[in-house]
Coordinates of C-alpha atoms and ligand atoms in Angstrom, one line a residue:
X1 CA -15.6 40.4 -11.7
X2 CA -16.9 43.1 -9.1
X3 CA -14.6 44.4 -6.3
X4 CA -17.3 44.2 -4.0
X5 CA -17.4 42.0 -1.1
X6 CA -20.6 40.7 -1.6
X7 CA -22.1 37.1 -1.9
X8 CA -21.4 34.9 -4.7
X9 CA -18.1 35.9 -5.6
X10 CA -16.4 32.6 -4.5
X11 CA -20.0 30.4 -4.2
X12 CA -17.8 27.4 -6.1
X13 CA -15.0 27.2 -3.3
X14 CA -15.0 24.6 -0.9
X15 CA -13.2 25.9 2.6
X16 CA -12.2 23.9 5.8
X17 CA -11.3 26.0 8.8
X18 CA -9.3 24.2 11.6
X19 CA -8.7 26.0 14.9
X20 CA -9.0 25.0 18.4
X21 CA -10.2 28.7 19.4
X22 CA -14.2 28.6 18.9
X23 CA -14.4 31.7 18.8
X24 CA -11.9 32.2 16.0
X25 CA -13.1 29.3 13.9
X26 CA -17.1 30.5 14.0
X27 CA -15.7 34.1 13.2
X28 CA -13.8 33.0 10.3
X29 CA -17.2 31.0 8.7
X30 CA -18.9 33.7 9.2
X31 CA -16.2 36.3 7.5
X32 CA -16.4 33.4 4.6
X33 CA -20.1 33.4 4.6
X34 CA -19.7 37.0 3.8
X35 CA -17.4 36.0 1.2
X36 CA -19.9 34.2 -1.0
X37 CA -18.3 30.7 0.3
X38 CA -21.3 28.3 -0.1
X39 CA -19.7 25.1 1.3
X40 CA -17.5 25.6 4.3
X41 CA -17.1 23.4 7.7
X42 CA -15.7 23.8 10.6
X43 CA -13.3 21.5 12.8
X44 CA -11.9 22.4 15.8
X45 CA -8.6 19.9 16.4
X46 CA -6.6 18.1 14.0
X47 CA -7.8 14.8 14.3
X48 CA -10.8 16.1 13.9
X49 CA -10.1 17.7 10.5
X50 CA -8.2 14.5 9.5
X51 CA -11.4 13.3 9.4
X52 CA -13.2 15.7 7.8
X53 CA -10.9 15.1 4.7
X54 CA -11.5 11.5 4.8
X55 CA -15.1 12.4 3.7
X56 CA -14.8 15.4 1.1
X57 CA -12.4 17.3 -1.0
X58 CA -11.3 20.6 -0.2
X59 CA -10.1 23.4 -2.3
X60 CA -8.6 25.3 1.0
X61 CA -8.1 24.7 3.8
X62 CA -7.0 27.4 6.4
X63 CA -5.2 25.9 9.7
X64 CA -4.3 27.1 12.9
X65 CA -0.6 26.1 13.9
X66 CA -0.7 25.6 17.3
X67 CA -3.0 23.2 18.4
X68 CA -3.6 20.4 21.6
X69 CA -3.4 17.2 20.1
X70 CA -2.4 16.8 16.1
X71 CA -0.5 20.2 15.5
X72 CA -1.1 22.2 11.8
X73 CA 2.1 20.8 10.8
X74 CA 0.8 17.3 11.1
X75 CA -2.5 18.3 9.3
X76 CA -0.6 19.6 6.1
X77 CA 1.3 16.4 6.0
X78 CA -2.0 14.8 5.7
X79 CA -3.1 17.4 3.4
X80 CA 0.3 17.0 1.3
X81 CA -0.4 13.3 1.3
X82 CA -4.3 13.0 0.8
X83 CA -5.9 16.0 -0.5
X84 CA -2.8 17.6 -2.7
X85 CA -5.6 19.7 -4.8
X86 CA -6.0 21.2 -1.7
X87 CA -4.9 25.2 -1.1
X88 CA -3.6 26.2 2.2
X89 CA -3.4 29.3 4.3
X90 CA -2.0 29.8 7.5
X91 CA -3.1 31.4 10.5
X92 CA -0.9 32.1 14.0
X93 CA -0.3 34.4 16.5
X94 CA 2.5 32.8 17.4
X95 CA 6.4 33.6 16.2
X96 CA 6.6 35.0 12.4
X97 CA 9.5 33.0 12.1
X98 CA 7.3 29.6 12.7
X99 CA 4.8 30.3 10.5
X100 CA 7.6 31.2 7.9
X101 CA 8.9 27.8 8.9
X102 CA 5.8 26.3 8.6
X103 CA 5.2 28.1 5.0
X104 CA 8.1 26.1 3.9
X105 CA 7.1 23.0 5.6
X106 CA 4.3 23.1 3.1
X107 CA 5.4 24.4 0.0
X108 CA 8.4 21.6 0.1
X109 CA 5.2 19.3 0.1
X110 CA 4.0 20.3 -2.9
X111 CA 1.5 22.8 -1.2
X112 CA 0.1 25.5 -2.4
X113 CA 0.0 27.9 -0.2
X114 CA -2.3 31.0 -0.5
X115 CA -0.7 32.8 2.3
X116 CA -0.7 33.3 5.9
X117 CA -3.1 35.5 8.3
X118 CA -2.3 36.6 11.8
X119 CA -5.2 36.4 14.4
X120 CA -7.1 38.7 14.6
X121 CA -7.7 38.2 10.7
X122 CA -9.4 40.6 9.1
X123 CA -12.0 39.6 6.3
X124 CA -10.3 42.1 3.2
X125 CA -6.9 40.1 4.2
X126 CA -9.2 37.1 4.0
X127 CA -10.4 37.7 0.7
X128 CA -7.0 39.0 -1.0
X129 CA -5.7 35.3 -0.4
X130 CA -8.6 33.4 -0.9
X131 CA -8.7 35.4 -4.5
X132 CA -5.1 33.6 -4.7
X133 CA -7.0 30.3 -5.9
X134 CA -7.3 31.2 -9.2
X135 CA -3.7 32.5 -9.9
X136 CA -1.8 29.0 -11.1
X137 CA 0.6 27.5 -8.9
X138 CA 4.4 28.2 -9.4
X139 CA 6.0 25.6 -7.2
X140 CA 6.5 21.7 -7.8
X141 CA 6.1 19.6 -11.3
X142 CA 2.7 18.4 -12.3
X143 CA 4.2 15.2 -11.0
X144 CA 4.2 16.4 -7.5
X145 CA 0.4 16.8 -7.3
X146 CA -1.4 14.4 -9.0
X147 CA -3.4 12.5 -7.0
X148 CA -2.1 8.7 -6.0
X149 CA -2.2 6.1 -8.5
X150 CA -3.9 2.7 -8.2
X151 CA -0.1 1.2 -8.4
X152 CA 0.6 -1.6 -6.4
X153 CA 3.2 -4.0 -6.5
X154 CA 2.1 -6.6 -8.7
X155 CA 1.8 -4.4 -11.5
X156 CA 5.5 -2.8 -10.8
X157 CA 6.7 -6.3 -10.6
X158 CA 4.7 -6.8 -14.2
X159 CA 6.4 -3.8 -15.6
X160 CA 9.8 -4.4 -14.6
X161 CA 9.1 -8.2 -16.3
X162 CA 8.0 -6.8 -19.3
X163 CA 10.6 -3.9 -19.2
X164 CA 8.6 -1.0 -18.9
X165 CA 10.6 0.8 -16.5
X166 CA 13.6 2.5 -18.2
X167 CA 15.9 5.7 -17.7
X168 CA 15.9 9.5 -18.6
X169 CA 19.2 11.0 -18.3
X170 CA 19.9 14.6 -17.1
X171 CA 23.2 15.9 -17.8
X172 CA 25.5 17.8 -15.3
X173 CA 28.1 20.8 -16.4
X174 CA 31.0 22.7 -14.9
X175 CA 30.3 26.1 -13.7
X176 CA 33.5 27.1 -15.0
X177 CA 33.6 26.8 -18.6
X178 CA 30.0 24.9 -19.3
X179 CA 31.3 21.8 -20.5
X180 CA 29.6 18.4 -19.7
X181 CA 30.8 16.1 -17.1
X182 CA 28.0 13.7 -16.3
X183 CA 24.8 12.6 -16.5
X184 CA 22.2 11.2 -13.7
X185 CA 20.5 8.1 -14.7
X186 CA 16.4 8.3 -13.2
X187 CA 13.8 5.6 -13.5
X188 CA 11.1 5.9 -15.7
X189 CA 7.8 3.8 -15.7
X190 CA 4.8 4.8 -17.8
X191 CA 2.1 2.1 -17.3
X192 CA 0.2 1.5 -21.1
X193 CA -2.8 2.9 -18.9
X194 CA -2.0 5.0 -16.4
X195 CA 0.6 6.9 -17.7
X196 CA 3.8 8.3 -16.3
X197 CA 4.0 7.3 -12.8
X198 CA 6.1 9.9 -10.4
X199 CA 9.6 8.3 -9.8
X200 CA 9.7 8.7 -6.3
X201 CA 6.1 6.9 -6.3
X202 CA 7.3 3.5 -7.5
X203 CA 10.8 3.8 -6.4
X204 CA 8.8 4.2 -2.4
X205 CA 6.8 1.3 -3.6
X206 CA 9.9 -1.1 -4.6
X207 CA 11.6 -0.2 -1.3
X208 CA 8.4 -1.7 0.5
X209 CA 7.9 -4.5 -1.4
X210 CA 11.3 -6.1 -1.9
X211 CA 11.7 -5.5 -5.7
X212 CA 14.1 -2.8 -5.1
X213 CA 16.6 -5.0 -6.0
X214 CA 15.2 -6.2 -9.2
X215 CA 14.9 -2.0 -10.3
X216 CA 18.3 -1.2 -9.5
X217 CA 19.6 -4.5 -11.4
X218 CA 17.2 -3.1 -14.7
X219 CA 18.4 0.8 -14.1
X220 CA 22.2 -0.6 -13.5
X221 CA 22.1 -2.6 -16.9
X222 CA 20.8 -0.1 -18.9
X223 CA 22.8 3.0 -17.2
X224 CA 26.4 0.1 -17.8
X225 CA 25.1 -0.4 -21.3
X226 CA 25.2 3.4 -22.0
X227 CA 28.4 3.9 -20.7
X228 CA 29.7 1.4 -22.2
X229 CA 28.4 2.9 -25.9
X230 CA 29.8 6.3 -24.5
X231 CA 33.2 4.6 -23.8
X232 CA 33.1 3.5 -27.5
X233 CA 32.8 6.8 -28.8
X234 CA 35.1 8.6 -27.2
X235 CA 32.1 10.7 -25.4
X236 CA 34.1 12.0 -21.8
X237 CA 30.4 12.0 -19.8
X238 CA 30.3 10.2 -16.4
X239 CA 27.1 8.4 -15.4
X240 CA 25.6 8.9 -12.1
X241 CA 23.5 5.9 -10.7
X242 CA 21.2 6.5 -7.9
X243 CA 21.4 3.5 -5.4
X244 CA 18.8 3.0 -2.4
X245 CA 19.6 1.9 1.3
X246 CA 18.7 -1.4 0.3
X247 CA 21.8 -1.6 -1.9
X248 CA 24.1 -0.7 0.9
X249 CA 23.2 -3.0 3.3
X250 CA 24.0 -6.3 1.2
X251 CA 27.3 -6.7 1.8
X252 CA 27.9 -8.1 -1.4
X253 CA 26.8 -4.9 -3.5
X254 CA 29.8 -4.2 -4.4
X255 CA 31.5 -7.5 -5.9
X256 CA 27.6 -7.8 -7.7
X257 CA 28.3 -4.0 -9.3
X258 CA 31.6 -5.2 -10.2
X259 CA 30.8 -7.6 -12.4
X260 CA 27.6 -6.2 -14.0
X261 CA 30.5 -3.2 -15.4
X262 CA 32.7 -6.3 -16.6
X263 CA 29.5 -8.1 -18.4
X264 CA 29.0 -4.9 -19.9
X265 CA 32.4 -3.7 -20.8
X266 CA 32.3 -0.6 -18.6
X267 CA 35.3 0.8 -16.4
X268 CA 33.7 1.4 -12.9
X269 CA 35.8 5.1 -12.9
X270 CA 32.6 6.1 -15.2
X271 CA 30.4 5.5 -12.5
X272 CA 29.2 7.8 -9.9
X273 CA 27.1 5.9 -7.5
X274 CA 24.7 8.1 -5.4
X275 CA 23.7 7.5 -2.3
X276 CA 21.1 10.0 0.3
X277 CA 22.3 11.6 2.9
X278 CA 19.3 9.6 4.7
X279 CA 20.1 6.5 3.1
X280 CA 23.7 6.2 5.3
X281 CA 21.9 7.0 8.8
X282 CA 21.7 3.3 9.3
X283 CA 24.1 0.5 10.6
X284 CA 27.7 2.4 10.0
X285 CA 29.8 -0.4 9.9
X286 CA 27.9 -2.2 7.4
X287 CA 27.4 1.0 5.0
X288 CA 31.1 1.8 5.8
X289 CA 32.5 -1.7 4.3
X290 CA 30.4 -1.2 1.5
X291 CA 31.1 2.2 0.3
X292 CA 34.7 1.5 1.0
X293 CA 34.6 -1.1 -0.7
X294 CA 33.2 0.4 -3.7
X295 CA 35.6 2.9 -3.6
X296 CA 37.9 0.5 -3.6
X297 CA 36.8 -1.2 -6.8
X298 CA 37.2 2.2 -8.8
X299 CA 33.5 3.7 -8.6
X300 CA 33.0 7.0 -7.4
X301 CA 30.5 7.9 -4.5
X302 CA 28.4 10.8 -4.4
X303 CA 26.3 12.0 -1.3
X304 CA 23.0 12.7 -2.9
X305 CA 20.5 15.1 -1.2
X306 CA 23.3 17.0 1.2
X307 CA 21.6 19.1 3.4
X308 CA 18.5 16.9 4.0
X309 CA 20.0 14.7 6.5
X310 CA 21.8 15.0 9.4
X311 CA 25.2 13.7 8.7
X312 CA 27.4 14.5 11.4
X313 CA 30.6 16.3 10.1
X314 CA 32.9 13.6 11.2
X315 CA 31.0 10.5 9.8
X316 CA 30.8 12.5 6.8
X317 CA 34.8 13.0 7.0
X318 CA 35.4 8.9 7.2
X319 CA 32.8 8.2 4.6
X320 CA 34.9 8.3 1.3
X321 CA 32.4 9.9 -0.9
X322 CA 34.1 11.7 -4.3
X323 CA 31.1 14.0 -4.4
X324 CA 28.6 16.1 -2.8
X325 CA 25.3 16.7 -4.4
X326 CA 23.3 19.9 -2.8
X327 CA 19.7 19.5 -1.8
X328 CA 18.0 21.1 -4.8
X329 CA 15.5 22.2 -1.3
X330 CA 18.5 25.3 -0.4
X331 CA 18.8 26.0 -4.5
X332 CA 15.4 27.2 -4.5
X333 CA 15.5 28.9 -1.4
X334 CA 18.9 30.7 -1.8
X335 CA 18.2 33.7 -4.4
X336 CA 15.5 34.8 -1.3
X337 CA 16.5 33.5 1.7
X338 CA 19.7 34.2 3.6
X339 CA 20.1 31.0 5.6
X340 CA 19.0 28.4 2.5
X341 CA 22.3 30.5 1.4
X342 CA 25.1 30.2 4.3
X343 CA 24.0 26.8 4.3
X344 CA 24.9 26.1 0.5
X345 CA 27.9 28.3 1.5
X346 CA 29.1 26.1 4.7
X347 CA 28.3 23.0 2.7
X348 CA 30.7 24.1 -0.7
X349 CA 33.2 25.0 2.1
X350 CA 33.1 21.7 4.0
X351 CA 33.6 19.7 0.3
X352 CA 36.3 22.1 -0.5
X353 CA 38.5 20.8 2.5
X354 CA 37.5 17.3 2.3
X355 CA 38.3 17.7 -1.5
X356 CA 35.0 16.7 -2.9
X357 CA 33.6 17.7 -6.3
X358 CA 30.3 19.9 -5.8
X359 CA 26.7 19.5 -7.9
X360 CA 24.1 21.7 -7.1
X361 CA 20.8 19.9 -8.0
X362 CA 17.6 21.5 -9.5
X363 CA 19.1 24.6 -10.6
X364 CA 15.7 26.6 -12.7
X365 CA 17.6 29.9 -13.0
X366 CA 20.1 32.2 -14.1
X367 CA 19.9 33.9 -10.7
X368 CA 20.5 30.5 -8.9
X369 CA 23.6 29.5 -11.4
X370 CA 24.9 33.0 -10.3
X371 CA 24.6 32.4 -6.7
X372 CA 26.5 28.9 -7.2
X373 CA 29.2 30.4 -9.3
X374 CA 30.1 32.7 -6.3
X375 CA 29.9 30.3 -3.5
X376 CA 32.6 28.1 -5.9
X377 CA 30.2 25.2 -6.7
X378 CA 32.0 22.9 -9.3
X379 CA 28.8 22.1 -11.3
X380 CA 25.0 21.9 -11.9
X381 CA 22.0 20.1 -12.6
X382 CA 18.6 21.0 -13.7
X383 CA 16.0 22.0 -15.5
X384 CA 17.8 25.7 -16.2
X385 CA 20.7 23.0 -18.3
X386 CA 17.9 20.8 -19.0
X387 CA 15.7 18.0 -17.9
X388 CA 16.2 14.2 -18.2
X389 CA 16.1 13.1 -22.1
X390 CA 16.0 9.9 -23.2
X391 CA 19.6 8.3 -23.2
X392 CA 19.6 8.0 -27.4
X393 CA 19.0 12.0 -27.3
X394 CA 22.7 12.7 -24.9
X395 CA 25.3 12.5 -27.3
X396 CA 24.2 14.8 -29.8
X397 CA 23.0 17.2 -27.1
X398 CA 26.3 16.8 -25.1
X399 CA 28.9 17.1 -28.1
X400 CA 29.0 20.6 -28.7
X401 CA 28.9 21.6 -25.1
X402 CA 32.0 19.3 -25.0
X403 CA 33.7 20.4 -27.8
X404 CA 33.4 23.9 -27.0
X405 CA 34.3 23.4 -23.7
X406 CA 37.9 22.1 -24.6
X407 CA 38.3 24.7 -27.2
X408 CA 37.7 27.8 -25.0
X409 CA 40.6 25.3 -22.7
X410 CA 43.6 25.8 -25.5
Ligands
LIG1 P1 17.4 12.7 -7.1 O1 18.4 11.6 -7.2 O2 17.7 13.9 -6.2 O3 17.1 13.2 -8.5 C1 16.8 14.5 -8.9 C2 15.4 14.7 -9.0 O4 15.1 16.1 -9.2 C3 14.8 14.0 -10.3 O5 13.4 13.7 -10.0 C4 14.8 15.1 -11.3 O6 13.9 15.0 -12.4 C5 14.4 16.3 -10.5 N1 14.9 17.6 -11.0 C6 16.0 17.8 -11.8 N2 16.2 19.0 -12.1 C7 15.2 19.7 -11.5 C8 14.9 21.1 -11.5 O7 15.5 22.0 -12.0 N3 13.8 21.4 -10.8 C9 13.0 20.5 -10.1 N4 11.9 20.9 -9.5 N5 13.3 19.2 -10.2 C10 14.4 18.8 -10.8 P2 12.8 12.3 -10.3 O8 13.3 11.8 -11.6 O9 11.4 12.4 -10.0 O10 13.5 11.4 -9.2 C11 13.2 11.6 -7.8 C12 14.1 10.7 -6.9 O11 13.9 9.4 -7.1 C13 15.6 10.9 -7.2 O12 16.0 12.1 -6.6 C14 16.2 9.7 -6.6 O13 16.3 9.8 -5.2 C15 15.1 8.6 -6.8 N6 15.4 7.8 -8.0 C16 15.3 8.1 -9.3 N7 15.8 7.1 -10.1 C17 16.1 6.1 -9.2 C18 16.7 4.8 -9.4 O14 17.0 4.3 -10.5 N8 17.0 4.1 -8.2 C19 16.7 4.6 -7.0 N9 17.0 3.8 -5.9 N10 16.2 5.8 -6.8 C20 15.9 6.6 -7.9
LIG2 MG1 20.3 11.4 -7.3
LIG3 MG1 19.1 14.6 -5.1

C-alpha cells in the first residue's frame, strides 16, 4: 500500500536467515525488523536451520551459500523437500556464476526464488525482493509444490488392486511438417480421497517398495491395449512406455514384454520403450543384454532425460537406443541461457551421427519450438502441443494433425 519503509508493511511474513557471519545474520534481522517482519529467527549453520524447519513453517528463507558444515545448497534441498511453501533468496559474496548456479539448483527444485543479494546487502535491495512474495510463482506445476501426501505403500498396492492407477497420454509431433508420431504413456493415480497424486511421488514410492513391477505390468497392459486399438484403425501413432531401472535389470524383461504385445495383439515396432539416462548407470553388462535384447525383439529404445546423466559418449555409442529424448531442464533454459543451448546443440549433433531420432521434452513456447527447429530437433513434446489427455481423447485430437500432415506431403 505505502512506499514507505516503515513497520507493518510485511508484519504477516515469516523469515529465517541462515549465515555463519554473526554479524551479517544480526544485521539482516535487524534490516527485517525495519521491514515490519514480526516473526523472524536466526540460525547460524545449516544444520542448525535444518532444525529450525523441523519446528515451524517458513514463508522465506534467505541463505548464505558458503558455509562450514551443511552448505546453502544442502539447506535448499531440504527446503525443496520439507518446506516447498517456502520462498528463497540468496546471499554470497562469492563467484556470480555460483550463485547463478545455485539459482538454478533451486528453481529445478521447485523453488521459488525471490532473488539473490550480495553481502553487503542493503535493506531497499532487501525489501524489493521480499515484496516478490506476493507476485505468483511462474515456475513448476502445482504438482511440484504440494506438500507430501500421507501415501504409503499399502494404499498404492490397494490402488493398483483395485485399478486406480491408469495412463494420460501426451502426444509427440515432427518439427517439420507438425504431424503426429507418438504418444508418451504416464501413470496416473488419483486416490478417492486424496486426489491426484504427483507421478513421480508414487512412481519413487513403487521403486522402494518392490511394486514397481506390478505398475509397469498395469501401465504396459493398458499402453499394449491402446496400441493395439490404434493398430485397428489404421491410426500411424507410436506409443512410448516409460520403464524404470528395475525393469532392466531382470534379465527376463524382454521375453515378459514380448509376450504381453502377443496377448494383446500389438507389433513391438509400435513401441518405444524409455529408459533415463540415470536408470543405465548401473551394472552395464546386464542393462546391455537387456536393451539388446529388446532391440532385438522389434521395440524401439529411447534414452529419456538426456542431459541429466552422465552417459559417457562411448557407452552411449554401444547402447542401441533408436531415440534421444532431451531433458525438458535445457528446453527451459535455452531461450535465456547460452550454455542450456550448446548443450541442446552438441546433444542434436551427437544423435545426428549416431542416427537417432530427437524429442525435445517439455516444450511451453513458441520461442522454445523455434530454437529446436534451428538446432534440427526431429520433434516435440509438451504442454505448448499439449498435455497428457486421457487415451479415449487421442485419436480424434491426433487425426487431423495426421491427415494434414500427409497432405501438405503430396
Ligand atoms: P518423463 O518420462 O520425462 O515424462 C515427462 C514429464 O514431463 C511428465 O510428468 C509430463 O507431464 C511432464 N511434462 C510434459 N510436458 C511438459 C511441459 O511442457 N512442461 C512441464 N513443466 N512439464 C511437462 P509426469 O507425468 O509427472 O511424470 C514424471 C516422470 O515420472 C516421468 O518423466 C517418468 O520418468 C516417470 N513416469 C511416468 N509414468 C511412468 C510409468 O508408467 N512408469 C515409470 N517407471 N515411470 C513413469
Ligand atoms: Mg519418459
Ligand atoms: Mg523425460
Amino acid at each position: 500500500m505505502s512506499d514507505r519503509e516503515g513497520a507493518g508493511v510485511h508484519a504477516d511474513v515469516s523469515v529465517l536467515v541462515v549465515d555463519d557471519d554473526d554479524f551479517v545474520r544480526s544485521t539482516l534481522l535487524r534490516q527485517l525488523a525495519t521491514l515490519g517482519v514480526a516473526r523472524s529467527a536466526g540460525a547460524a549453520s545449516g544444520e542448525q536451520a535444518r532444525a529450525l524447519l523441523a519446528q515451524a513453517t517458513y514463508d522465506i528463507v534467505i541463505t548464505d551459500l558458503q558455509m562450514p558444515g551443511e552448505d546453502g545448497l544442502q539447506l535448499l534441498r531440504s527446503v525443496a523437500e520439507n518446506q516447498p511453501q517456502a520462498a528463497v533468496i540468496l546471499i554470497s559474496g562469492v563467484d556470480p556464476r555460483l550463485l547463478r548456479a545455485a539459482d538454478d539448483v533451486a528453481r529445478l527444485r521447485g523453488i521459488h526464488v525471490l532473488g539473490s543479494l550480495t553481502k553487503p546487502v542493503s535493506t531497499i535491495d532487501l525489501r524489493t525482493l521480499i515484496d516478490g512474495i506476493d507476485t505468483p510463482r511462474a515456475t513448476k506445476p502445482a504438482s511440484a509444490i504440494i506438500a507430501p501426501l500421507p501415501i504409503d505403500a499399502e494404499r498404492l498396492r490397494k490402488a493398483l488392486e483395485d485399478n486406480q492407477i491408469t495412463i494420460a497420454l501426451q502426444p509427440q509431433a515432427l518439427i517439420k511438417d507438425g504431424r503426429i508420431c507418438g504418444a508418451e504413456a504416464l501413470a496416473r493415480w488419483t486416490d478417492p480421497e486424496f486426489g491426484p497424486i504427483p507421478t513421480q511421488d508414487f512412481i519413487e514410492l513403487a521403486e522402494q517398495s518392490d511394486l514397481i513391477e506390478l505398475l509397469t505390468d498395469s501401465v504396459v497392459k493398458q499402453s499394449f491395449a491402446i496400441a493395439a486399438d490404434w493398430a485397428q484403425i489404421g491410426l500411424p501413432v507410436r506409443l512410448s512406455i516409460n520403464l524404470s531401472p528395475a525393469t532392466l535389470y531382470a534379465l527376463d524383461a524382454p521375453e515378459k514384454l514380448l509376450s504381453q504385445a502377443h496377448a494383446a495383439g500389438v507389433s513391438p515396432d509400435q513401441i518405444t520403450l524409455e529408459v533415463t539416462e540415470r536408470g543405465i548407470s548401473g551394472d552395464a553388462t546386464d542393462i546391455l543384454e537387456v536393451l539388446a535384447r529388446l532391440r532385438l525383439l522389434g521395440f524401439r529404445l529411447a534414452l529419456d532425460d538426456f542431459g541429466t546423466g552422465f552417459s559417457s559418449l562411448e557407452r552411449l555409442n554401444r547402447m542401441p537406443f533408436t531415440e534421444l529424448k532431451l531433458d525438458r531442464s535445457f528446453v527451459i533454459m535455452a531461450p535465456t541461457d547460452a550454455k542450456a543451448r550448446s548443450i541442446l546443440h552438441s546433444s542434436l549433433v551427437l544423435a545426428r551421427d549416431l542416427g537417432l531420432f530427437t524429442v525435445a521434452e517439455g516444450v511451453e513456447t513458441a520461442e522454445q519450438l523455434a530454437l529446436l527447429r534451428d538446432l534440427g530437433c526431429d520433434a516435440i513434446q509438451g504442454y505448448w502441443l499439449s498435455p497428457a489427455m486421457p487415451p479415449s481423447a487421442l485419436p480424434a485430437w491426433a487425426s487431423p494433425r495426421i491427415d494434414s500432415g500427409l497432405a501438405t506431403r503430396k
